[in-house]
mmCIF file of C-alpha atoms in Angstrom:
data_model
loop_
_atom_site.group_PDB
_atom_site.id
_atom_site.type_symbol
_atom_site.label_atom_id
_atom_site.label_comp_id
_atom_site.label_asym_id
_atom_site.label_seq_id
_atom_site.Cartn_x
_atom_site.Cartn_y
_atom_site.Cartn_z
ATOM 1 C CA MET A 1 99.981 114.042 105.716
ATOM 2 C CA TRP A 2 98.487 111.651 103.175
ATOM 3 C CA ALA A 3 95.905 110.424 105.670
ATOM 4 C CA ALA A 4 95.088 113.981 106.746
ATOM 5 C CA LEU A 5 94.644 115.257 103.194
ATOM 6 C CA VAL A 6 92.568 112.264 102.081
ATOM 7 C CA ALA A 7 90.280 112.814 105.061
ATOM 8 C CA VAL A 8 89.771 116.412 103.970
ATOM 9 C CA ALA A 9 89.768 116.166 100.180
ATOM 10 C CA GLY A 10 88.906 112.525 99.495
ATOM 11 C CA HIS A 11 90.356 110.641 96.537
ATOM 12 C CA VAL A 12 89.343 109.209 93.183
ATOM 13 C CA PRO A 13 90.311 105.536 92.612
ATOM 14 C CA VAL A 14 91.896 105.131 89.190
ATOM 15 C CA PRO A 15 92.072 101.680 87.505
ATOM 16 C CA LEU A 16 95.590 100.455 86.841
ATOM 17 C CA THR A 17 96.733 99.855 83.279
ATOM 18 C CA GLY A 18 98.598 96.827 81.974
ATOM 19 C CA ARG A 19 101.822 98.829 82.166
ATOM 20 C CA ASP A 20 101.099 99.600 85.836
ATOM 21 C CA TYR A 21 100.790 95.888 86.637
ATOM 22 C CA LEU A 22 104.116 95.195 84.973
ATOM 23 C CA GLU A 23 105.756 97.893 87.085
ATOM 24 C CA LEU A 24 104.310 96.321 90.248
ATOM 25 C CA LEU A 25 105.624 92.819 89.519
ATOM 26 C CA PRO A 26 108.584 91.511 91.562
ATOM 27 C CA VAL A 27 112.030 92.600 90.395
ATOM 28 C CA ARG A 28 115.358 90.816 90.059
ATOM 29 C CA TRP A 29 118.637 91.828 88.421
ATOM 30 C CA GLN A 30 120.254 89.705 85.695
ATOM 31 C CA ALA A 31 123.098 89.870 83.213
ATOM 32 C CA ILE A 32 122.401 89.647 79.476
ATOM 33 C CA THR A 33 124.783 86.973 78.224
ATOM 34 C CA PRO A 34 125.473 85.996 74.594
ATOM 35 C CA ALA A 35 122.798 83.282 75.031
ATOM 36 C CA GLY A 36 120.221 85.661 76.514
ATOM 37 C CA ILE A 37 119.008 85.812 80.119
ATOM 38 C CA THR A 38 119.257 82.646 82.203
ATOM 39 C CA ILE A 39 117.069 82.134 85.274
ATOM 40 C CA HIS A 40 116.847 78.773 87.063
ATOM 41 C CA HIS A 41 118.135 76.897 84.017
ATOM 42 C CA ARG A 42 115.589 78.557 81.694
ATOM 43 C CA THR A 43 116.809 80.796 78.873
ATOM 44 C CA TYR A 44 114.906 83.916 77.870
ATOM 45 C CA ASP A 45 115.905 85.450 74.567
ATOM 46 C CA HIS A 46 114.773 87.636 71.669
ATOM 47 C CA ASP A 47 116.425 89.447 68.785
ATOM 48 C CA LEU A 48 115.835 92.748 70.583
ATOM 49 C CA LEU A 49 118.538 91.759 73.076
ATOM 50 C CA ALA A 50 121.201 91.642 70.344
ATOM 51 C CA PRO A 51 122.653 95.139 70.995
ATOM 52 C CA TYR A 52 122.840 94.461 74.729
ATOM 53 C CA ARG A 53 124.460 91.020 74.867
ATOM 54 C CA GLY A 54 127.447 91.118 77.169
ATOM 55 C CA GLN A 55 126.847 94.807 77.863
ATOM 56 C CA ALA A 56 126.507 96.355 81.294
ATOM 57 C CA SER A 57 123.300 98.124 82.197
ATOM 58 C CA PRO A 58 123.428 101.880 82.836
ATOM 59 C CA VAL A 59 122.037 101.411 86.363
ATOM 60 C CA ALA A 60 124.692 102.301 88.915
ATOM 61 C CA GLY A 61 125.285 100.010 91.845
ATOM 62 C CA ARG A 62 123.909 96.844 90.198
ATOM 63 C CA GLY A 63 127.145 95.398 88.892
ATOM 64 C CA GLY A 64 126.118 95.892 85.284
ATOM 65 C CA LYS A 65 122.988 93.770 85.634
ATOM 66 C CA TRP A 66 119.630 94.663 84.126
ATOM 67 C CA GLU A 67 116.245 95.203 85.799
ATOM 68 C CA ILE A 68 113.949 92.217 85.245
ATOM 69 C CA HIS A 69 110.257 92.020 86.191
ATOM 70 C CA TYR A 70 108.549 88.643 86.375
ATOM 71 C CA ASN A 71 105.087 87.237 87.005
ATOM 72 C CA PRO A 72 105.301 84.729 89.895
ATOM 73 C CA HIS A 73 102.343 82.826 88.410
ATOM 74 C CA ASP A 74 103.656 82.338 84.866
ATOM 75 C CA VAL A 75 107.388 82.005 84.230
ATOM 76 C CA ARG A 76 107.084 81.607 80.465
ATOM 77 C CA GLN A 77 108.230 85.205 79.947
ATOM 78 C CA ILE A 78 109.953 88.064 81.716
ATOM 79 C CA TRP A 79 110.046 91.825 81.165
ATOM 80 C CA ILE A 80 113.323 93.743 80.978
ATOM 81 C CA ARG A 81 113.885 97.484 81.245
ATOM 82 C CA LEU A 82 116.134 98.402 78.343
ATOM 83 C CA THR A 83 117.793 101.767 77.686
ATOM 84 C CA ASP A 84 114.534 103.304 76.429
ATOM 85 C CA GLY A 85 113.160 103.002 79.956
ATOM 86 C CA GLU A 86 110.248 100.770 78.932
ATOM 87 C CA LEU A 87 109.573 97.206 80.107
ATOM 88 C CA THR A 88 109.913 94.871 77.133
ATOM 89 C CA GLU A 89 108.648 91.282 77.133
ATOM 90 C CA ILE A 90 111.248 88.581 76.510
ATOM 91 C CA PRO A 91 109.888 85.027 76.063
ATOM 92 C CA TRP A 92 111.324 81.768 77.333
ATOM 93 C CA ILE A 93 112.922 80.150 74.290
ATOM 94 C CA HIS A 94 110.631 77.099 74.655
ATOM 95 C CA ARG A 95 107.419 79.006 75.367
ATOM 96 C CA ASP A 96 105.779 77.910 72.113
ATOM 97 C CA HIS A 97 106.310 74.287 73.171
ATOM 98 C CA VAL A 98 104.534 74.686 76.525
ATOM 99 C CA HIS A 99 101.060 76.118 76.033
ATOM 100 C CA GLN A 100 99.973 76.301 79.673
ATOM 101 C CA PRO A 101 101.335 78.560 82.432
ATOM 102 C CA PHE A 102 103.561 76.896 85.002
ATOM 103 C CA ASN A 103 105.393 78.027 88.097
ATOM 104 C CA ASP A 104 108.912 77.462 89.302
ATOM 105 C CA HIS A 105 107.798 74.714 91.688
ATOM 106 C CA THR A 106 106.544 72.705 88.705
ATOM 107 C CA TRP A 107 109.795 73.388 86.854
ATOM 108 C CA GLN A 108 111.911 72.179 89.761
ATOM 109 C CA HIS A 109 109.793 69.005 89.928
ATOM 110 C CA ILE A 110 110.555 68.345 86.253
ATOM 111 C CA ARG A 111 114.254 69.007 86.777
ATOM 112 C CA THR A 112 114.348 66.586 89.709
ATOM 113 C CA HIS A 113 112.595 63.710 87.924
ATOM 114 C CA ALA A 114 113.763 64.068 84.310
ATOM 115 C CA GLN A 115 116.460 61.670 83.180
ATOM 116 C CA ARG A 116 119.725 63.291 82.182
ATOM 117 C CA SER A 117 122.278 62.029 79.717
ATOM 118 C CA ASN A 118 125.955 62.626 80.367
ATOM 119 C CA HIS A 119 126.233 63.792 76.764
ATOM 120 C CA ASP A 120 123.570 66.501 77.035
ATOM 121 C CA ASP A 121 124.764 70.090 76.917
ATOM 122 C CA SER A 122 122.795 72.847 78.623
ATOM 123 C CA GLN A 123 120.689 73.585 75.523
ATOM 124 C CA GLN A 124 119.759 69.924 75.027
ATOM 125 C CA ARG A 125 119.011 69.612 78.724
ATOM 126 C CA GLU A 126 116.673 72.619 78.677
ATOM 127 C CA ALA A 127 114.880 71.372 75.549
ATOM 128 C CA GLY A 128 114.423 67.982 77.193
ATOM 129 C CA LEU A 129 112.974 69.598 80.313
ATOM 130 C CA ALA A 130 110.541 71.622 78.194
ATOM 131 C CA ASP A 131 109.399 68.430 76.477
ATOM 132 C CA ALA A 132 109.008 66.640 79.834
ATOM 133 C CA LEU A 133 106.932 69.562 81.101
ATOM 134 C CA ASP A 134 104.709 69.437 78.021
ATOM 135 C CA GLN A 135 104.215 65.683 78.459
ATOM 136 C CA LEU A 136 103.295 66.188 82.119
ATOM 137 C CA MET A 137 100.638 68.733 81.171
ATOM 138 C CA ARG A 138 99.269 66.419 78.491
ATOM 139 C CA ARG A 139 99.003 63.541 80.984
ATOM 140 C CA VAL A 140 97.135 65.707 83.450
ATOM 141 C CA HIS A 141 94.789 66.992 80.727
ATOM 142 C CA SER A 142 94.043 63.474 79.474
ATOM 143 C CA GLY A 143 93.520 62.048 82.974
ATOM 144 C CA HIS A 144 96.546 59.731 82.854
ATOM 145 C CA ALA A 145 98.666 61.587 85.418
ATOM 146 C CA THR A 146 99.503 60.314 88.889
ATOM 147 C CA LYS A 147 97.890 61.919 91.925
ATOM 148 C CA THR A 148 101.170 63.687 92.657
ATOM 149 C CA GLU A 149 101.285 65.135 89.152
ATOM 150 C CA GLN A 150 97.645 66.186 89.325
ATOM 151 C CA ALA A 151 98.226 67.944 92.632
ATOM 152 C CA LEU A 152 101.340 69.613 91.255
ATOM 153 C CA LEU A 153 99.506 71.158 88.310
ATOM 154 C CA ALA A 154 96.403 71.917 90.370
ATOM 155 C CA ARG A 155 98.552 74.054 92.627
ATOM 156 C CA ALA A 156 99.807 75.958 89.606
ATOM 157 C CA THR A 157 96.383 76.651 88.120
ATOM 158 C CA THR A 158 94.285 77.797 91.071
ATOM 159 C CA LEU A 159 95.725 81.277 91.587
ATOM 160 C CA PRO A 160 93.700 84.042 89.863
ATOM 161 C CA VAL A 161 95.849 86.606 88.042
ATOM 162 C CA PRO A 162 95.289 89.200 85.321
ATOM 163 C CA ALA A 163 94.685 87.859 81.821
ATOM 164 C CA ALA A 164 97.631 88.060 79.457
ATOM 165 C CA ARG A 165 98.219 88.727 75.831
ATOM 166 C CA HIS A 166 101.373 87.273 74.305
ATOM 167 C CA PRO A 167 102.962 88.425 71.056
ATOM 168 C CA HIS A 168 102.366 86.166 68.087
ATOM 169 C CA HIS A 169 105.333 84.139 66.910
ATOM 170 C CA GLY A 170 107.779 86.438 65.151
ATOM 171 C CA THR A 171 106.029 89.687 66.038
ATOM 172 C CA GLY A 172 108.367 90.658 68.854
ATOM 173 C CA PRO A 173 107.815 91.435 72.533
ATOM 174 C CA THR A 174 104.986 93.506 73.903
ATOM 175 C CA THR A 175 104.429 95.490 77.085
ATOM 176 C CA ASP A 176 100.933 94.191 77.824
ATOM 177 C CA ALA A 177 99.653 92.932 81.149
ATOM 178 C CA PRO A 178 101.408 89.936 82.747
ATOM 179 C CA ALA A 179 100.406 86.416 81.853
ATOM 180 C CA GLN A 180 98.534 83.820 83.887
ATOM 181 C CA HIS A 181 99.564 81.649 86.834
ATOM 182 C CA ASP A 182 102.660 80.385 88.616
ATOM 183 C CA GLU A 183 105.535 81.002 90.948
ATOM 184 C CA PHE A 184 108.957 82.362 90.217
ATOM 185 C CA ALA A 185 111.063 81.189 93.155
ATOM 186 C CA GLN A 186 112.704 84.320 94.501
ATOM 187 C CA HIS A 187 116.302 83.179 94.507
ATOM 188 C CA GLY A 188 119.206 85.519 93.918
ATOM 189 C CA GLU A 189 120.016 86.482 90.373
ATOM 190 C CA ASP A 190 123.055 85.424 88.376
ATOM 191 C CA ASP A 191 124.013 84.833 84.784
ATOM 192 C CA SER A 192 125.395 81.369 85.527
ATOM 193 C CA ILE A 193 123.213 78.454 84.477
ATOM 194 C CA ASP A 194 124.720 76.164 87.099
ATOM 195 C CA ASP A 195 124.823 78.185 90.316
ATOM 196 C CA LEU A 196 121.464 79.922 90.425
ATOM 197 C CA ASP A 197 119.805 77.593 92.911
ATOM 198 C CA ASP A 198 122.327 78.217 95.690
ATOM 199 C CA LEU A 199 122.607 81.993 95.581
ATOM 200 C CA PRO A 200 121.272 84.359 98.302
ATOM 201 C CA GLU A 201 118.124 86.383 97.808
ATOM 202 C CA ASP A 202 119.636 89.862 98.385
ATOM 203 C CA ASP A 203 118.774 91.303 94.966
ATOM 204 C CA THR A 204 115.232 89.956 94.603
ATOM 205 C CA HIS A 205 112.621 92.587 95.383
ATOM 206 C CA THR A 206 109.032 93.403 94.757
ATOM 207 C CA GLY A 207 108.344 96.270 92.401
ATOM 208 C CA ALA A 208 107.105 98.373 95.338
ATOM 209 C CA ALA A 209 106.149 97.599 98.905
ATOM 210 C CA THR A 210 102.643 98.892 98.435
ATOM 211 C CA GLY A 211 102.543 98.178 94.746
ATOM 212 C CA PHE A 212 102.680 94.413 95.003
ATOM 213 C CA GLY A 213 99.906 94.671 97.573
ATOM 214 C CA LEU A 214 97.826 96.323 94.865
ATOM 215 C CA TYR A 215 98.677 93.448 92.553
ATOM 216 C CA ASP A 216 97.459 90.981 95.182
ATOM 217 C CA ALA A 217 94.323 93.061 95.674
ATOM 218 C CA TYR A 218 93.679 92.833 91.950
ATOM 219 C CA GLU A 219 93.906 89.043 92.198
ATOM 220 C CA GLU A 220 91.241 89.064 94.904
ATOM 221 C CA ALA A 221 89.013 91.413 92.885
ATOM 222 C CA ASP A 222 89.470 89.245 89.789
ATOM 223 C CA LYS A 223 87.709 86.377 91.586
ATOM 224 C CA TRP A 224 84.462 88.340 91.290
#
């Protein structure tokens, strides 16, 4: 019927807004723990989550977990749908320390090669990984990185995506368009910081079957 009606009446293409792009980003479902939201050993947190820590979401059939949208090309923030129905940006707790977008492949490389002390707790471990990531980016920028490191970051910075605007420090989350670059590995969701890598992918989805295609089409158009 859609094809028949378009053939008769035509259609008017309407540009998508920043909110539309957020809605079309891939979706996963996560618990809000007392520490925030943990994905692949990264913690996302903001004061706005305070009333929801340890609380179940109102979405039936999701085991109390909350709807999370993420940009596969920049994992420094996520967007969560809270009870007001809007998507609210929640930053990675170390985002201010890492000033360049990175994907999950880069993060896993850092996790694999960073030295770990037996005395480090999860918070110290995450802070150390953020520092190692920052040092990697600095080496690449200054020309002192290995060929492997250069290739790793080159892979993360060649995908065109919509420009982003992040909230200033202390101003709270925004609902603007998603940020630049990088891959969020589509593993299953969980609130455990230790078991995320081995979970199935059953609850990781795109925002919409056709919608994410529009997002990809935007990437192609953005090249021009």
